[in-house]
One Martini backbone bead per residue (centre of mass of N, CA, C, O) as a GRO file, in nm:
protein
  452
    1MET     BB    1  -2.557   2.419   0.589
    2LYS     BB    2  -2.329   2.264   0.809
    3ILE     BB    3  -2.208   1.992   0.933
    4SER     BB    4  -2.135   1.960   1.284
    5ILE     BB    5  -1.874   1.769   1.426
    6LEU     BB    6  -1.830   1.661   1.749
    7ARG     BB    7  -1.553   1.555   1.961
    8ASN     BB    8  -1.424   1.342   2.166
    9SER     BB    9  -1.154   1.171   2.300
   10ARG     BB   10  -1.269   0.898   2.144
   11GLY     BB   11  -1.416   1.013   1.861
   12GLY     BB   12  -1.694   1.083   1.915
   13ARG     BB   13  -2.014   1.193   1.932
   14ARG     BB   14  -2.219   1.430   2.011
   15ALA     BB   15  -2.541   1.522   2.048
   16SER     BB   16  -2.526   1.771   1.850
   17ALA     BB   17  -2.504   1.610   1.587
   18ALA     BB   18  -2.798   1.518   1.566
   19VAL     BB   19  -2.916   1.801   1.554
   20ALA     BB   20  -2.769   1.895   1.301
   21LEU     BB   21  -2.877   1.675   1.113
   22GLY     BB   22  -3.177   1.734   1.160
   23ALA     BB   23  -3.172   2.021   1.048
   24VAL     BB   24  -3.089   1.945   0.763
   25LEU     BB   25  -3.324   1.751   0.701
   26ALA     BB   26  -3.544   1.960   0.745
   27LEU     BB   27  -3.459   2.155   0.524
   28THR     BB   28  -3.482   1.955   0.295
   29ALA     BB   29  -3.788   1.885   0.332
   30THR     BB   30  -3.897   2.202   0.321
   31GLY     BB   31  -3.695   2.392   0.136
   32CYS     BB   32  -3.521   2.529   0.315
   33GLY     BB   33  -3.265   2.794   0.374
   34ASP     BB   34  -3.018   2.968   0.277
   35ASP     BB   35  -2.836   3.271   0.136
   36GLY     BB   36  -2.559   3.129  -0.015
   37GLY     BB   37  -2.615   2.930  -0.270
   38GLY     BB   38  -2.631   2.634  -0.159
   39THR     BB   39  -2.817   2.431   0.003
   40GLY     BB   40  -3.119   2.588  -0.052
   41SER     BB   41  -3.080   2.645  -0.347
   42ASP     BB   42  -3.277   2.588  -0.650
   43GLY     BB   43  -3.237   2.763  -0.874
   44ALA     BB   44  -3.244   2.687  -1.237
   45GLU     BB   45  -3.318   2.580  -1.557
   46GLY     BB   46  -3.318   2.755  -1.788
   47ASP     BB   47  -3.235   2.743  -2.158
   48GLY     BB   48  -2.993   2.536  -2.240
   49LYS     BB   49  -2.767   2.757  -2.230
   50GLY     BB   50  -2.437   2.829  -2.213
   51LYS     BB   51  -2.285   2.815  -1.900
   52ILE     BB   52  -2.095   2.555  -1.739
   53VAL     BB   53  -1.983   2.383  -1.441
   54PHE     BB   54  -1.713   2.138  -1.393
   55TRP     BB   55  -1.633   1.898  -1.140
   56ASP     BB   56  -1.357   1.704  -1.089
   57ASN     BB   57  -1.290   1.423  -0.860
   58ASN     BB   58  -1.007   1.345  -1.056
   59GLY     BB   59  -0.785   1.537  -1.097
   60GLY     BB   60  -0.543   1.456  -1.353
   61VAL     BB   61  -0.625   1.158  -1.401
   62ARG     BB   62  -0.908   1.263  -1.578
   63THR     BB   63  -0.868   1.513  -1.759
   64ASP     BB   64  -0.832   1.419  -2.055
   65ILE     BB   65  -1.104   1.262  -2.088
   66TRP     BB   66  -1.293   1.495  -2.010
   67LYS     BB   67  -1.203   1.685  -2.241
   68GLN     BB   68  -1.308   1.501  -2.462
   69VAL     BB   69  -1.604   1.495  -2.378
   70ILE     BB   70  -1.645   1.802  -2.390
   71ALA     BB   71  -1.575   1.840  -2.688
   72ASP     BB   72  -1.803   1.660  -2.793
   73PHE     BB   73  -2.034   1.819  -2.665
   74GLU     BB   74  -1.977   2.102  -2.794
   75LYS     BB   75  -2.015   2.000  -3.084
   76ALA     BB   76  -2.322   1.904  -3.029
   77ASN     BB   77  -2.335   2.188  -2.831
   78PRO     BB   78  -2.267   2.508  -2.929
   79ASP     BB   79  -2.455   2.659  -2.690
   80ILE     BB   80  -2.243   2.512  -2.492
   81ASP     BB   81  -2.031   2.582  -2.209
   82VAL     BB   82  -1.758   2.404  -2.057
   83GLN     BB   83  -1.617   2.427  -1.739
   84TYR     BB   84  -1.317   2.301  -1.629
   85VAL     BB   85  -1.249   2.141  -1.298
   86GLY     BB   86  -0.971   2.016  -1.138
   87ILE     BB   87  -0.980   1.784  -0.858
   88ALA     BB   88  -0.848   1.632  -0.621
   89SER     BB   89  -0.955   1.364  -0.444
   90THR     BB   90  -0.836   1.470  -0.160
   91GLU     BB   91  -1.004   1.770  -0.199
   92TYR     BB   92  -1.307   1.755  -0.279
   93GLN     BB   93  -1.483   1.753  -0.024
   94SER     BB   94  -1.383   2.024   0.099
   95LYS     BB   95  -1.459   2.197  -0.143
   96VAL     BB   96  -1.764   2.143  -0.134
   97ASP     BB   97  -1.822   2.215   0.162
   98THR     BB   98  -1.736   2.510   0.131
   99ALA     BB   99  -1.945   2.580  -0.096
  100ILE     BB  100  -2.198   2.515   0.064
  101GLN     BB  101  -2.149   2.735   0.282
  102GLY     BB  102  -2.040   2.990   0.069
  103GLY     BB  103  -2.055   2.916  -0.212
  104GLY     BB  104  -1.973   2.816  -0.553
  105LEU     BB  105  -2.105   2.606  -0.701
  106PRO     BB  106  -2.154   2.404  -0.939
  107ASP     BB  107  -2.346   2.231  -1.166
  108VAL     BB  108  -2.133   1.996  -1.196
  109GLY     BB  109  -2.033   1.673  -1.043
  110GLY     BB  110  -1.844   1.453  -0.897
  111ILE     BB  111  -2.028   1.157  -0.754
  112SER     BB  112  -1.967   0.942  -0.522
  113ALA     BB  113  -2.074   0.713  -0.293
  114SER     BB  114  -1.874   0.804  -0.056
  115MET     BB  115  -2.000   1.129  -0.065
  116LEU     BB  116  -2.311   1.156  -0.098
  117ALA     BB  117  -2.449   1.175   0.183
  118GLY     BB  118  -2.326   1.444   0.279
  119PHE     BB  119  -2.442   1.621   0.047
  120ALA     BB  120  -2.742   1.540   0.075
  121ALA     BB  121  -2.781   1.627   0.378
  122GLN     BB  122  -2.718   1.939   0.281
  123GLY     BB  123  -2.889   1.993   0.009
  124ALA     BB  124  -2.697   2.009  -0.272
  125LEU     BB  125  -2.878   1.804  -0.435
  126ASP     BB  126  -3.038   1.685  -0.699
  127THR     BB  127  -3.285   1.508  -0.805
  128LEU     BB  128  -3.300   1.244  -1.086
  129ASP     BB  129  -3.552   1.072  -1.145
  130PHE     BB  130  -3.725   1.247  -1.345
  131ARG     BB  131  -3.504   1.274  -1.560
  132LEU     BB  132  -3.450   0.974  -1.615
  133ALA     BB  133  -3.743   0.891  -1.696
  134LYS     BB  134  -3.711   1.095  -1.969
  135SER     BB  135  -3.464   0.934  -2.065
  136PRO     BB  136  -3.259   0.739  -2.270
  137LEU     BB  137  -3.122   0.607  -2.007
  138ASN     BB  138  -3.360   0.455  -1.942
  139GLY     BB  139  -3.266   0.116  -1.888
  140LYS     BB  140  -2.931   0.145  -1.954
  141LEU     BB  141  -2.845   0.113  -1.664
  142ASN     BB  142  -2.698  -0.028  -1.416
  143LYS     BB  143  -2.877  -0.150  -1.156
  144ASP     BB  144  -2.663  -0.180  -0.931
  145MET     BB  145  -2.554   0.111  -0.952
  146ILE     BB  146  -2.816   0.253  -0.892
  147GLU     BB  147  -2.862   0.120  -0.611
  148SER     BB  148  -2.603   0.222  -0.484
  149MET     BB  149  -2.678   0.520  -0.504
  150ARG     BB  150  -2.935   0.508  -0.339
  151ALA     BB  151  -2.809   0.387  -0.077
  152ALA     BB  152  -2.593   0.635  -0.047
  153GLY     BB  153  -2.805   0.883   0.010
  154GLY     BB  154  -2.934   0.813   0.329
  155GLY     BB  155  -3.252   0.663   0.296
  156ASP     BB  156  -3.457   0.796   0.055
  157ASP     BB  157  -3.426   0.653  -0.239
  158LYS     BB  158  -3.261   0.857  -0.400
  159LEU     BB  159  -3.129   1.016  -0.694
  160TYR     BB  160  -2.801   1.200  -0.714
  161SER     BB  161  -2.642   0.997  -0.917
  162ILE     BB  162  -2.494   0.918  -1.220
  163PRO     BB  163  -2.353   0.653  -1.333
  164THR     BB  164  -2.027   0.557  -1.482
  165SER     BB  165  -1.876   0.353  -1.268
  166ALA     BB  166  -1.689   0.060  -1.177
  167ASN     BB  167  -1.492  -0.079  -0.937
  168ASN     BB  168  -1.189  -0.274  -0.846
  169GLY     BB  169  -0.998  -0.475  -0.685
  170VAL     BB  170  -0.639  -0.516  -0.743
  171LEU     BB  171  -0.373  -0.750  -0.818
  172TYR     BB  172  -0.063  -0.655  -0.891
  173TYR     BB  173   0.193  -0.834  -1.086
  174ARG     BB  174   0.519  -0.947  -1.154
  175THR     BB  175   0.585  -1.186  -1.377
  176ASP     BB  176   0.896  -1.172  -1.403
  177LEU     BB  177   0.962  -1.199  -1.096
  178PHE     BB  178   0.810  -1.462  -1.040
  179GLU     BB  179   0.958  -1.640  -1.245
  180LYS     BB  180   1.247  -1.598  -1.136
  181ALA     BB  181   1.151  -1.707  -0.831
  182GLY     BB  182   0.931  -1.943  -0.857
  183LEU     BB  183   0.641  -1.827  -0.837
  184GLU     BB  184   0.321  -1.819  -0.768
  185GLU     BB  185   0.034  -1.706  -0.810
  186PRO     BB  186  -0.144  -1.460  -0.601
  187THR     BB  187  -0.445  -1.614  -0.521
  188THR     BB  188  -0.349  -1.613  -0.225
  189TRP     BB  189  -0.254  -1.507   0.084
  190ASP     BB  190  -0.018  -1.700   0.121
  191ARG     BB  191   0.124  -1.627  -0.148
  192PHE     BB  192   0.151  -1.329  -0.094
  193TYR     BB  193   0.343  -1.348   0.156
  194GLU     BB  194   0.561  -1.514   0.023
  195ALA     BB  195   0.631  -1.305  -0.198
  196ALA     BB  196   0.697  -1.062  -0.020
  197GLU     BB  197   0.949  -1.199   0.100
  198LYS     BB  198   1.112  -1.317  -0.157
  199LEU     BB  199   1.119  -1.018  -0.315
  200THR     BB  200   1.309  -0.920  -0.084
  201ASP     BB  201   1.593  -0.674  -0.126
  202LYS     BB  202   1.724  -0.411   0.025
  203GLY     BB  203   2.013  -0.389  -0.100
  204LYS     BB  204   1.853  -0.368  -0.402
  205ASN     BB  205   1.574  -0.227  -0.382
  206GLU     BB  206   1.377  -0.476  -0.318
  207PHE     BB  207   1.020  -0.554  -0.327
  208GLY     BB  208   0.714  -0.723  -0.268
  209TYR     BB  209   0.568  -0.447  -0.169
  210THR     BB  210   0.307  -0.188  -0.172
  211ILE     BB  211   0.191   0.034   0.070
  212ARG     BB  212  -0.079   0.228   0.186
  213GLY     BB  213  -0.023   0.529   0.397
  214GLY     BB  214  -0.184   0.743   0.282
  215ALA     BB  215  -0.411   0.846   0.101
  216GLY     BB  216  -0.652   0.584   0.112
  217SER     BB  217  -0.570   0.350   0.325
  218ILE     BB  218  -0.831   0.225   0.452
  219ALA     BB  219  -0.959   0.068   0.218
  220GLN     BB  220  -0.717  -0.123   0.179
  221ALA     BB  221  -0.715  -0.240   0.465
  222LEU     BB  222  -1.002  -0.356   0.461
  223ASP     BB  223  -0.958  -0.551   0.229
  224ALA     BB  224  -0.739  -0.720   0.372
  225MET     BB  225  -0.902  -0.802   0.619
  226TYR     BB  226  -1.159  -0.938   0.491
  227GLY     BB  227  -1.004  -1.130   0.303
  228GLN     BB  228  -0.875  -1.295   0.548
  229SER     BB  229  -1.122  -1.345   0.748
  230GLY     BB  230  -1.418  -1.378   0.587
  231ILE     BB  231  -1.593  -1.152   0.649
  232THR     BB  232  -1.935  -1.051   0.512
  233SER     BB  233  -1.992  -0.810   0.727
  234PHE     BB  234  -2.001  -0.486   0.867
  235TRP     BB  235  -2.234  -0.602   1.042
  236ASP     BB  236  -2.403  -0.731   1.266
  237SER     BB  237  -2.708  -0.878   1.334
  238SER     BB  238  -2.816  -0.597   1.462
  239GLY     BB  239  -2.689  -0.336   1.300
  240LYS     BB  240  -2.495  -0.173   1.538
  241LYS     BB  241  -2.224  -0.340   1.496
  242THR     BB  242  -1.915  -0.359   1.399
  243THR     BB  243  -1.656  -0.578   1.244
  244VAL     BB  244  -1.382  -0.436   1.239
  245ASN     BB  245  -1.296  -0.546   1.556
  246ASP     BB  246  -1.262  -0.818   1.501
  247PRO     BB  247  -1.028  -1.047   1.578
  248LYS     BB  248  -0.976  -1.130   1.279
  249ASN     BB  249  -0.915  -0.839   1.181
  250VAL     BB  250  -0.686  -0.775   1.370
  251ALA     BB  251  -0.496  -1.001   1.274
  252ALA     BB  252  -0.489  -0.910   0.977
  253LEU     BB  253  -0.368  -0.628   1.026
  254GLU     BB  254  -0.109  -0.712   1.165
  255LYS     BB  255   0.005  -0.865   0.919
  256TYR     BB  256  -0.012  -0.639   0.708
  257ALA     BB  257   0.143  -0.408   0.862
  258GLY     BB  258   0.409  -0.591   0.896
  259LEU     BB  259   0.528  -0.518   0.604
  260PHE     BB  260   0.644  -0.266   0.691
  261LYS     BB  261   0.985  -0.241   0.594
  262LYS     BB  262   1.012  -0.555   0.525
  263ALA     BB  263   0.841  -0.549   0.217
  264THR     BB  264   0.870  -0.230   0.206
  265PRO     BB  265   0.886   0.083   0.155
  266ALA     BB  266   0.924   0.365   0.354
  267ALA     BB  267   0.757   0.566   0.163
  268ASP     BB  268   0.466   0.445   0.214
  269LEU     BB  269   0.362   0.618   0.452
  270ASN     BB  270   0.288   0.877   0.227
  271ASN     BB  271   0.137   0.718   0.009
  272ASP     BB  272  -0.048   0.755  -0.245
  273PHE     BB  273  -0.160   0.637  -0.540
  274THR     BB  274   0.032   0.795  -0.730
  275LYS     BB  275   0.299   0.721  -0.585
  276MET     BB  276   0.261   0.416  -0.579
  277VAL     BB  277   0.236   0.369  -0.884
  278ALA     BB  278   0.501   0.504  -0.972
  279GLN     BB  279   0.684   0.318  -0.803
  280TRP     BB  280   0.602   0.052  -0.941
  281ASP     BB  281   0.661   0.131  -1.243
  282SER     BB  282   0.987   0.219  -1.170
  283GLY     BB  283   1.046  -0.042  -1.015
  284THR     BB  284   1.119  -0.330  -0.779
  285ILE     BB  285   0.802  -0.456  -0.739
  286GLY     BB  286   0.586  -0.716  -0.705
  287MET     BB  287   0.330  -0.561  -0.555
  288LEU     BB  288  -0.014  -0.422  -0.607
  289ASN     BB  289  -0.275  -0.239  -0.457
  290HIS     BB  290  -0.561  -0.157  -0.645
  291ASN     BB  291  -0.722  -0.057  -0.933
  292LEU     BB  292  -0.839  -0.021  -1.254
  293GLY     BB  293  -0.732   0.282  -1.299
  294SER     BB  294  -0.404   0.189  -1.339
  295TYR     BB  295  -0.361   0.010  -1.591
  296GLN     BB  296  -0.251   0.206  -1.813
  297ASP     BB  297   0.006   0.282  -1.659
  298HIS     BB  298   0.131  -0.005  -1.669
  299VAL     BB  299   0.139  -0.041  -1.972
  300LYS     BB  300   0.330   0.199  -2.031
  301ALA     BB  301   0.567   0.107  -1.830
  302LEU     BB  302   0.567  -0.239  -1.882
  303THR     BB  303   0.378  -0.389  -2.020
  304THR     BB  304   0.203  -0.697  -2.056
  305ASP     BB  305   0.470  -0.883  -2.006
  306LYS     BB  306   0.519  -0.786  -1.672
  307PHE     BB  307   0.201  -0.809  -1.603
  308ARG     BB  308  -0.080  -0.849  -1.373
  309GLY     BB  309  -0.445  -0.839  -1.318
  310ILE     BB  310  -0.613  -0.952  -1.028
  311PRO     BB  311  -0.801  -1.065  -0.817
  312GLN     BB  312  -0.830  -1.100  -0.514
  313PRO     BB  313  -0.747  -1.295  -0.283
  314THR     BB  314  -0.799  -1.581  -0.125
  315GLY     BB  315  -0.926  -1.739   0.156
  316PRO     BB  316  -1.110  -1.903   0.341
  317GLY     BB  317  -1.204  -2.179   0.157
  318GLY     BB  318  -1.158  -2.014  -0.124
  319LYS     BB  319  -1.263  -1.731  -0.058
  320ARG     BB  320  -1.383  -1.418  -0.181
  321VAL     BB  321  -1.324  -1.103  -0.013
  322GLN     BB  322  -1.471  -0.776  -0.049
  323VAL     BB  323  -1.482  -0.451  -0.061
  324SER     BB  324  -1.646  -0.189  -0.160
  325ASN     BB  325  -1.662   0.004  -0.437
  326PRO     BB  326  -1.728   0.305  -0.539
  327VAL     BB  327  -1.947   0.448  -0.723
  328ASP     BB  328  -1.941   0.645  -0.999
  329GLY     BB  329  -2.036   0.998  -1.078
  330VAL     BB  330  -2.297   1.241  -1.165
  331GLY     BB  331  -2.407   1.565  -1.052
  332LEU     BB  332  -2.667   1.799  -0.949
  333PHE     BB  333  -2.675   2.112  -0.843
  334LYS     BB  334  -2.920   2.299  -0.692
  335SER     BB  335  -2.783   2.596  -0.757
  336SER     BB  336  -2.827   2.588  -1.041
  337LYS     BB  337  -2.904   2.812  -1.331
  338ASN     BB  338  -2.855   2.551  -1.558
  339LYS     BB  339  -3.003   2.256  -1.564
  340GLU     BB  340  -3.056   2.180  -1.856
  341ALA     BB  341  -2.759   2.186  -1.950
  342ALA     BB  342  -2.648   1.999  -1.731
  343TRP     BB  343  -2.816   1.750  -1.813
  344LYS     BB  344  -2.708   1.722  -2.098
  345PHE     BB  345  -2.422   1.653  -2.003
  346ILE     BB  346  -2.489   1.401  -1.840
  347GLU     BB  347  -2.614   1.241  -2.069
  348PHE     BB  348  -2.365   1.244  -2.254
  349ALA     BB  349  -2.150   1.124  -2.051
  350THR     BB  350  -2.358   0.849  -2.014
  351SER     BB  351  -2.344   0.753  -2.276
  352ALA     BB  352  -2.230   0.503  -2.458
  353GLN     BB  353  -1.989   0.642  -2.599
  354SER     BB  354  -1.873   0.806  -2.358
  355ASN     BB  355  -1.859   0.573  -2.148
  356SER     BB  356  -1.661   0.404  -2.310
  357LYS     BB  357  -1.431   0.607  -2.338
  358PHE     BB  358  -1.387   0.659  -2.037
  359ASN     BB  359  -1.342   0.350  -1.944
  360GLU     BB  360  -1.104   0.285  -2.124
  361SER     BB  361  -0.920   0.490  -1.987
  362ALA     BB  362  -0.982   0.394  -1.678
  363GLY     BB  363  -1.048   0.073  -1.659
  364GLN     BB  364  -1.360   0.042  -1.623
  365VAL     BB  365  -1.691  -0.024  -1.549
  366PRO     BB  366  -1.958   0.033  -1.715
  367ALA     BB  367  -2.290   0.164  -1.687
  368HIS     BB  368  -2.353   0.119  -1.971
  369ALA     BB  369  -2.473  -0.150  -2.133
  370ASP     BB  370  -2.348  -0.102  -2.418
  371ALA     BB  371  -2.056  -0.038  -2.325
  372ALA     BB  372  -2.015  -0.327  -2.182
  373LYS     BB  373  -1.989  -0.467  -2.492
  374ASP     BB  374  -1.727  -0.378  -2.571
  375GLU     BB  375  -1.422  -0.489  -2.694
  376TRP     BB  376  -1.211  -0.368  -2.488
  377ILE     BB  377  -1.276  -0.543  -2.240
  378SER     BB  378  -1.149  -0.817  -2.344
  379LYS     BB  379  -0.851  -0.671  -2.360
  380ALA     BB  380  -0.887  -0.590  -2.052
  381GLU     BB  381  -0.818  -0.807  -1.822
  382PRO     BB  382  -0.892  -0.682  -1.541
  383THR     BB  383  -1.179  -0.600  -1.624
  384LYS     BB  384  -1.282  -0.880  -1.701
  385LEU     BB  385  -1.217  -1.023  -1.430
  386ALA     BB  386  -1.389  -0.834  -1.257
  387ALA     BB  387  -1.660  -0.880  -1.394
  388ASP     BB  388  -1.663  -1.183  -1.339
  389ALA     BB  389  -1.628  -1.179  -1.024
  390LEU     BB  390  -1.905  -1.005  -0.989
  391SER     BB  391  -2.096  -1.241  -1.159
  392ASP     BB  392  -2.002  -1.564  -1.075
  393GLY     BB  393  -1.994  -1.602  -0.737
  394SER     BB  394  -1.680  -1.576  -0.619
  395THR     BB  395  -1.779  -1.302  -0.475
  396THR     BB  396  -1.779  -1.120  -0.171
  397ILE     BB  397  -1.945  -0.823  -0.064
  398VAL     BB  398  -1.861  -0.564   0.148
  399GLN     BB  399  -2.070  -0.320   0.258
  400LEU     BB  400  -2.022  -0.003   0.280
  401PRO     BB  401  -2.129   0.298   0.468
  402TYR     BB  402  -2.209   0.546   0.258
  403TYR     BB  403  -2.477   0.656   0.404
  404LEU     BB  404  -2.297   0.792   0.594
  405PRO     BB  405  -2.221   1.119   0.629
  406ASP     BB  406  -1.930   1.035   0.795
  407TRP     BB  407  -1.762   0.827   0.639
  408ASN     BB  408  -1.536   0.991   0.500
  409THR     BB  409  -1.414   1.098   0.763
  410ILE     BB  410  -1.355   0.832   0.909
  411SER     BB  411  -1.193   0.697   0.649
  412LYS     BB  412  -0.987   0.944   0.669
  413ALA     BB  413  -0.913   1.192   0.861
  414ASP     BB  414  -0.947   1.030   1.138
  415ASN     BB  415  -0.753   0.748   1.047
  416GLU     BB  416  -0.493   0.782   0.881
  417PRO     BB  417  -0.294   0.869   1.107
  418ASN     BB  418  -0.334   0.603   1.272
  419PHE     BB  419  -0.228   0.408   1.058
  420GLN     BB  420   0.061   0.516   1.067
  421LYS     BB  421   0.105   0.425   1.360
  422VAL     BB  422   0.082   0.128   1.300
  423LEU     BB  423   0.320   0.106   1.104
  424LEU     BB  424   0.527   0.229   1.330
  425GLY     BB  425   0.427   0.106   1.626
  426ASP     BB  426   0.240   0.337   1.798
  427MET     BB  427  -0.009   0.141   1.731
  428SER     BB  428  -0.247  -0.075   1.763
  429ALA     BB  429  -0.471  -0.252   1.589
  430LYS     BB  430  -0.687  -0.257   1.809
  431ASP     BB  431  -0.701   0.045   1.879
  432PHE     BB  432  -0.768   0.139   1.597
  433LEU     BB  433  -1.035  -0.033   1.558
  434ASP     BB  434  -1.182   0.062   1.813
  435THR     BB  435  -1.199   0.360   1.737
  436MET     BB  436  -1.352   0.319   1.471
  437ALA     BB  437  -1.593   0.164   1.590
  438ASP     BB  438  -1.705   0.386   1.771
  439GLN     BB  439  -1.771   0.581   1.540
  440LEU     BB  440  -1.955   0.393   1.375
  441ASN     BB  441  -2.168   0.321   1.591
  442GLU     BB  442  -2.260   0.615   1.636
  443ALA     BB  443  -2.337   0.680   1.343
  444GLN     BB  444  -2.547   0.454   1.317
  445ALA     BB  445  -2.735   0.545   1.546
  446GLU     BB  446  -2.802   0.823   1.428
  447TRP     BB  447  -2.917   0.723   1.160
  448GLN     BB  448  -3.142   0.540   1.276
  449GLU     BB  449  -3.287   0.769   1.425
  450GLN     BB  450  -3.350   0.945   1.171
  451MET     BB  451  -3.506   0.701   1.016
  452GLY     BB  452  -3.691   0.556   1.258
   0.00000   0.00000   0.00000
């Protein structure tokens, strides 16, 4: 069964949405399900041999490193064959949702915290608590990442995905351009906006910043909003209303979106992260907001002599506020007919050696405690600075509601087109955030009702 969310003209859910979600949760609880091999199929343990299928949730970007991990696994487990399927991050959720409804799910898939609740609510994932308890991984994985995965599961405190890595927002800036212009490092939002203006010369095709207007734009916009406003919670004290459309956030978004075409390329309107990163690496643009994952791309294109990657700028009172980046991980689909072999692959992929290799390539913070101690981290400056910022008390993280089954839809398909309207001046920042807030408040109310 697939959750079907119907929307009225204001973008909210109708009452039938709660009924649909309740039906899904009831099926999950009772173990009943459909006959399509998706949601309700419990699969089988298998004999720990043969073929398993792995879907990568960041295909293309992470294909090479995953193929290395798979080759290492198959060498250590010659009786297991792993079929790799790379799926672009922008297409992954719809691909899995379609397979849940119609069958054809893989054995193992990349499952980040941002999409976990929706898949878990549809009963598509196996719980992994009992497997982890008996595994050499038990006690070796970062506790905060484990808890993030549990919290993202939808409220039942079960573990549906084994974490592989944590990401963090990074402000990359061209040290050569800043030095030439006599600008200070953009460690505050005031310095950020000053640099965005001074580094822009449209006649020479030079810009101070590149803004993300295509797929994935909402998370970056939220980071900029909360970073400037200094608001430290996604919900107000009642836990029922989001702070997304707080007047301070509205003002922050107006200022941030106002950079479009004034200090950014016009092409930014449709740029997802791959186009944005490629544009920054090959052009003359002062600053880029992305995450740790693109660090190696910048090293190859620019060398470490021409850029730095630092934690997000500080805001009011010198405080740094960031929205949470979803922890990434790997999950076991309930319909798998070879769960024993699938779990062997998950264990191997998140072991110290594999986890270190994966995250050195990705430039992210490893989930395995032993991997997090490896020498490469101290040499990858943005990763080291991010790890320090997340652990030294200098940064407050606004936890996004990944536990809402519809979070991914609200923060992507529902509102990315509207954000483009804001950039173009066809929609006000207030109307945009009010629309999003209505959807979030209704989703939160439905979730709280289901949780009792």
